[in-house]
Amino acid sequence: MKKIKAAIVGTGFIGPAHLEALRRIPYVEVTALCEVNIELAKAKAELLGIPNAFTFEEMLKQPDIDAVHICTPNFLHFSQSKAALEAGKHVICEKPLATKIEEAEELVALAKEKGLVNAVHFNLRYYPMVRQMKTMRENGELGEIYSIMGSYLQDWLYLNTDYNWRLEPDQSGDSRAIADIGSHLLDLTEYVTGLKVTEVMADFSTVHKTRLKPLKPIETYSGKMLQESDYAEVPINTEDHATVMLRFDNGNKGSVTVSQVNAGRKNRLNIEIAGSKSNYEWCSEKPNELWIGKRETANQHLMKDPSLFTKEAAGLISFPGGHNEGFPDTSKQMFKEVYAAIREGKQPEKPSFPTFEDGHRELLICERIIESNKKQSWVKI
């Protein structure tokens, strides 16, 4: 079997996560790594066991590289994705696809023109229980959807000494909590329910108006401690916490809350979908369990087991029931679908994976949420 060769651009938190997932797909080989300069690229390539280190521009000139994973800060996603497409490479981009709607629209059009495989890393769709909820809803087991409540809570920016490039709008964009983790939750909401958000009403809160920025580099989630003299106080203009009310195209309502300042919540996405036949509740901290609420019979507690799942959801399970699968497996399962398309050499007519169009959709929703917070009023999508 011919190996598909891939390059990873960026080696913060998520780049190595992409690498680990790709190494679990037998016909994919990560042969190249790019960083901000060649010295860092060589050091990271040696550390991660990748044979070739390049600058981004040099990597694009390599004819044997088929696919490029964009794992850099947000402000680089548009330019690097565009350059990779123009170089004839298939592209898997981290979210958000861009920091401006116009840029995302340009990437959608360019990818379509080139006919190349394009994907955005909304990997949380690939928890088997998420697809199980989706297919159970499609099979009519949920009924008419009455309401949706969701939250995504973290504590990695809980202290005013916690700092990351995502706190800087020139690198991350005008929104932080919503654009970073909220985009996952909103994508999951529309994906599972099949509904579209039509209007939003948002309220943001910046808990730490200033933060102490490290004068030395710290990688995401590293937990590394510095001395007081190693910090500089800087103003913060993006949200630590946000609550958004939602209106859906079936006429019913929902709400989501996202926060990066909830002590003890390391990475907790929770969604509850109330329907006319059942109520589904799923939490990413217990990814192999689904609570199914009933009114006239006993509630149910479904555990991950391929023999009990729909065919579509069972296809995302690699191990038998009772053998837990989690966050690293979501990227593997997503990339299996993406690279099946890359083997065919073109974007499928109806992709099973999240595409640049999905990335554009989430950017549009996030832009409207930012607008709503500024206006303190309902805004149509």
XYZ file of C-alpha atoms in Angstrom:
381
model
C 0.000 0.000 0.000
C 1.396 3.375 -1.059
C 2.078 5.622 1.897
C 0.447 9.046 2.022
C 3.012 11.554 3.218
C 2.032 14.389 5.534
C 3.607 17.491 7.042
C 2.714 19.131 10.347
C 3.019 22.906 10.709
C 3.301 24.007 14.345
C 4.260 22.028 17.434
C 2.410 23.596 20.358
C -0.223 21.537 22.171
C -2.231 20.351 19.168
C 0.517 19.627 16.598
C 1.898 16.616 18.507
C -1.709 15.460 19.053
C -2.172 15.365 15.273
C 1.142 13.517 14.951
C 0.225 10.847 17.494
C -3.126 10.239 15.783
C -1.594 10.026 12.310
C 0.945 7.475 13.487
C -1.955 5.167 14.317
C -3.073 5.065 10.673
C -0.916 2.466 8.863
C -0.833 4.061 5.408
C -0.003 7.606 6.601
C 3.573 8.736 7.206
C 4.461 12.086 8.773
C 7.683 12.965 6.977
C 8.029 16.693 7.606
C 7.663 19.312 10.321
C 7.624 23.112 10.086
C 8.187 25.766 12.727
C 8.763 29.515 12.875
C 12.448 29.038 12.025
C 14.575 26.178 10.803
C 16.509 25.852 14.071
C 13.349 25.239 16.081
C 11.983 22.971 13.353
C 15.098 20.781 13.502
C 15.004 20.604 17.296
C 11.306 19.664 17.345
C 11.710 17.180 14.487
C 14.450 15.370 16.399
C 12.380 15.395 19.596
C 9.273 14.032 17.851
C 11.071 11.567 15.576
C 10.141 13.241 12.278
C 12.790 12.802 9.546
C 12.641 16.210 7.840
C 12.523 19.783 9.140
C 11.613 22.711 6.891
C 10.498 26.275 6.896
C 6.881 26.479 5.721
C 7.853 27.842 2.319
C 10.418 25.087 1.717
C 7.961 22.384 2.795
C 5.456 23.494 0.149
C 8.102 22.896 -2.534
C 8.467 19.218 -1.620
C 6.625 17.218 -4.322
C 6.239 14.068 -2.217
C 4.196 15.740 0.558
C 0.521 15.043 -0.075
C -1.216 16.619 2.928
C -0.511 19.487 5.314
C -1.798 19.864 8.874
C -2.050 23.521 9.940
C -1.541 23.563 13.735
C -0.298 27.122 14.177
C -1.840 30.129 15.996
C -5.150 31.327 14.547
C -3.860 34.337 12.617
C -1.757 32.051 10.392
C -4.517 29.610 9.437
C -5.790 31.551 6.422
C -2.464 32.370 4.782
C -0.965 28.924 5.373
C -4.078 27.012 4.270
C -4.287 29.152 1.135
C -0.615 28.619 0.312
C -0.893 24.857 0.838
C -3.943 24.604 -1.434
C -2.211 26.664 -4.110
C 0.747 24.283 -3.856
C -1.605 21.372 -4.579
C -1.619 19.935 -1.063
C -4.644 18.547 0.766
C -5.248 20.583 3.936
C -6.362 19.720 7.462
C -6.650 22.968 9.415
C -7.137 23.590 13.107
C -10.132 25.707 14.064
C -10.898 28.476 13.513
C -10.423 28.229 9.767
C -9.582 31.940 9.689
C -10.042 35.059 11.796
C -12.274 36.854 9.259
C -15.398 35.711 7.411
C -14.022 36.942 4.072
C -10.895 34.826 4.503
C -12.934 31.713 5.286
C -15.114 32.323 2.219
C -11.992 32.603 0.069
C -10.638 29.305 1.405
C -13.940 27.508 0.789
C -13.975 28.760 -2.811
C -10.294 27.946 -3.412
C -10.593 24.414 -2.020
C -13.615 23.804 -4.234
C -11.800 25.166 -7.281
C -8.762 22.963 -6.618
C -10.848 19.876 -5.804
C -8.495 19.094 -2.940
C -9.468 17.415 0.316
C -10.112 20.024 2.992
C -11.012 19.493 6.637
C -11.289 21.460 9.872
C -10.335 19.690 13.082
C -13.694 19.546 14.846
C -12.557 16.252 16.322
C -15.083 16.171 19.168
C -17.635 14.922 16.637
C -15.666 11.687 16.676
C -16.420 10.466 20.146
C -18.432 7.312 19.355
C -21.194 8.434 21.734
C -21.573 11.719 19.852
C -22.228 9.912 16.595
C -24.492 7.487 18.455
C -26.612 10.423 19.666
C -26.725 11.794 16.119
C -27.831 8.520 14.547
C -30.350 7.795 17.328
C -31.864 11.222 16.648
C -31.914 10.514 12.907
C -33.687 7.217 13.656
C -36.438 9.095 15.498
C -35.544 8.005 19.036
C -35.219 11.566 20.353
C -38.372 12.948 18.780
C -38.990 16.639 18.247
C -36.236 18.681 19.884
C -37.625 20.972 22.592
C -34.466 22.579 23.947
C -30.674 22.317 24.114
C -28.364 23.232 26.969
C -24.604 23.077 26.624
C -21.479 24.119 28.466
C -17.736 23.907 27.935
C -15.718 24.643 31.047
C -11.965 24.795 31.665
C -9.666 26.204 34.343
C -6.396 26.628 32.465
C -6.775 30.460 32.497
C -8.163 30.565 36.056
C -5.276 32.580 37.551
C -4.137 36.007 36.409
C -0.680 34.463 35.948
C -2.053 31.968 33.415
C -1.083 33.123 29.938
C -1.133 31.934 26.332
C -1.038 33.421 22.823
C -4.818 32.915 22.686
C -5.116 35.931 25.008
C -3.731 38.217 22.300
C -6.331 39.306 19.688
C -3.700 39.907 17.000
C -2.898 36.194 17.134
C -6.226 34.620 18.120
C -8.906 37.043 16.857
C -11.531 39.157 18.607
C -13.006 36.273 20.634
C -11.279 33.758 22.876
C -13.504 31.445 24.919
C -16.264 31.356 22.293
C -13.902 31.041 19.324
C -11.634 28.522 21.060
C -13.835 26.044 22.920
C -17.262 27.493 22.132
C -16.803 26.687 18.446
C -16.489 22.983 19.337
C -19.671 23.103 21.409
C -21.664 24.976 18.762
C -20.439 22.657 16.004
C -21.376 19.633 18.118
C -24.823 21.093 18.816
C -25.729 21.529 15.156
C -24.065 18.230 14.186
C -25.958 16.081 16.701
C -29.348 17.803 16.485
C -29.458 18.542 12.763
C -30.776 22.000 13.663
C -29.321 25.337 12.586
C -28.808 28.299 14.888
C -30.739 31.242 13.455
C -30.275 33.944 16.133
C -27.969 34.553 19.087
C -27.991 36.727 22.213
C -24.603 36.871 23.959
C -23.098 38.303 27.116
C -19.324 38.180 27.724
C -17.300 38.613 30.895
C -13.598 39.325 31.267
C -12.779 38.247 34.809
C -9.111 39.241 34.702
C -8.957 42.727 33.192
C -5.164 42.450 33.310
C -2.895 39.405 33.375
C 0.747 38.783 34.098
C 2.367 37.844 30.805
C 5.434 35.586 31.109
C 8.609 37.043 29.678
C 9.710 33.483 28.911
C 7.860 31.067 26.577
C 5.368 28.608 28.119
C 3.566 25.949 26.084
C -0.179 25.390 26.423
C -1.190 23.268 29.438
C 2.444 22.972 30.580
C 1.694 24.210 34.106
C 5.229 25.585 34.355
C 5.754 28.100 37.186
C 7.846 31.266 36.895
C 9.124 33.856 39.343
C 7.410 37.250 39.890
C 10.166 39.046 37.976
C 9.456 36.872 34.950
C 6.076 38.567 34.268
C 4.794 41.836 32.791
C 1.247 43.125 33.445
C -0.840 43.462 30.256
C -4.494 44.412 29.590
C -6.937 41.691 28.458
C -9.676 42.474 25.932
C -11.174 39.045 25.212
C -13.711 37.052 27.211
C -12.934 34.579 30.004
C -16.607 33.575 30.216
C -19.594 33.813 27.881
C -23.263 32.889 27.961
C -25.223 32.707 24.707
C -28.949 32.182 24.195
C -29.818 30.454 20.933
C -32.808 30.264 18.626
C -33.030 27.332 16.217
C -34.676 26.814 12.862
C -37.331 24.508 14.378
C -38.603 27.458 16.433
C -37.253 26.239 19.757
C -34.524 27.559 22.040
C -31.256 26.711 23.736
C -28.290 28.145 25.557
C -24.562 27.566 25.905
C -22.056 28.696 28.513
C -18.309 28.619 27.990
C -15.658 29.483 30.539
C -11.910 29.163 30.923
C -11.935 30.246 34.585
C -13.868 27.431 36.314
C -11.602 25.876 38.953
C -11.307 22.120 38.696
C -12.886 21.860 35.252
C -9.983 20.733 33.127
C -11.786 20.205 29.825
C -15.485 19.546 30.374
C -17.949 19.735 27.499
C -21.522 18.863 28.503
C -24.610 18.807 26.296
C -28.232 18.008 27.168
C -30.836 17.688 24.426
C -34.499 17.517 25.430
C -36.815 15.844 22.939
C -40.441 14.727 22.809
C -39.466 11.057 23.241
C -36.213 11.162 25.233
C -33.585 13.370 26.832
C -29.910 12.862 26.028
C -27.100 14.030 28.301
C -23.423 13.497 27.464
C -20.233 14.768 29.075
C -16.726 14.650 27.597
C -15.280 13.775 31.024
C -17.284 10.522 30.815
C -17.084 10.035 27.056
C -18.071 6.367 27.034
C -21.419 6.941 28.771
C -24.751 8.402 27.655
C -27.672 9.189 29.974
C -31.065 8.747 28.314
C -33.948 10.304 30.203
C -37.519 8.937 30.024
C -40.842 10.125 31.463
C -42.990 6.989 31.534
C -40.341 4.282 31.791
C -37.036 3.875 33.599
C -34.125 6.069 32.556
C -31.315 4.387 30.631
C -27.528 4.456 30.926
C -25.829 3.434 27.663
C -22.172 2.395 27.808
C -19.883 2.397 24.769
C -20.083 -1.044 23.160
C -19.931 -1.599 19.381
C -22.440 -4.444 19.640
C -25.039 -2.015 21.067
C -24.358 0.923 18.739
C -25.676 1.911 15.352
C -23.498 0.898 12.413
C -22.346 4.492 11.890
C -21.258 4.950 15.512
C -19.728 1.483 15.814
C -17.426 2.427 12.940
C -15.685 4.891 15.287
C -14.886 2.232 17.884
C -11.564 0.367 17.814
C -11.889 -1.682 21.014
C -14.550 -3.919 22.591
C -17.069 -2.735 25.163
C -15.506 -2.001 28.539
C -12.263 -0.786 26.932
C -12.439 2.985 27.185
C -11.578 5.317 24.321
C -11.058 9.062 24.683
C -9.726 12.341 23.301
C -6.702 10.980 21.352
C -8.982 8.516 19.582
C -11.217 11.281 18.216
C -8.444 12.661 16.005
C -7.485 9.189 14.841
C -11.055 8.399 13.820
C -11.462 11.730 12.051
C -8.182 11.403 10.183
C -9.141 7.880 9.057
C -12.093 9.404 7.216
C -10.082 12.360 5.890
C -7.240 10.190 4.614
C -9.652 7.758 2.978
C -10.667 10.748 0.841
C -7.030 11.719 0.266
C -6.360 8.200 -1.037
C -9.055 8.893 -3.632
C -7.368 12.199 -4.418
C -10.385 14.485 -4.107
C -12.996 15.884 -1.754
C -16.091 13.636 -1.564
C -19.407 15.062 -2.760
C -20.881 14.503 0.706
C -17.961 14.355 3.156
C -18.504 12.543 6.449
C -15.864 14.754 8.089
C -15.999 18.479 8.952
C -14.873 20.581 5.997
C -13.845 24.172 5.273
C -17.564 24.884 4.821
C -18.133 23.763 8.418
C -15.242 25.968 9.483
C -16.865 28.905 7.697
C -20.184 28.142 9.412
C -18.673 28.227 12.902
C -16.751 31.407 12.146
C -20.010 33.023 11.008
C -21.795 32.013 14.223
C -18.890 33.263 16.358
C -18.845 36.608 14.504
C -22.563 37.058 15.163
C -22.050 36.176 18.832
C -19.316 38.831 19.125
C -21.654 41.336 17.432
C -24.485 40.406 19.815
C -22.296 40.939 22.858
C -21.281 44.378 21.596
C -24.869 45.394 20.822
C -26.367 43.545 23.817
C -29.201 42.415 21.564
C -30.394 39.494 19.436
C -28.502 39.100 16.153
C -29.562 36.945 13.182
C -27.062 34.456 11.742
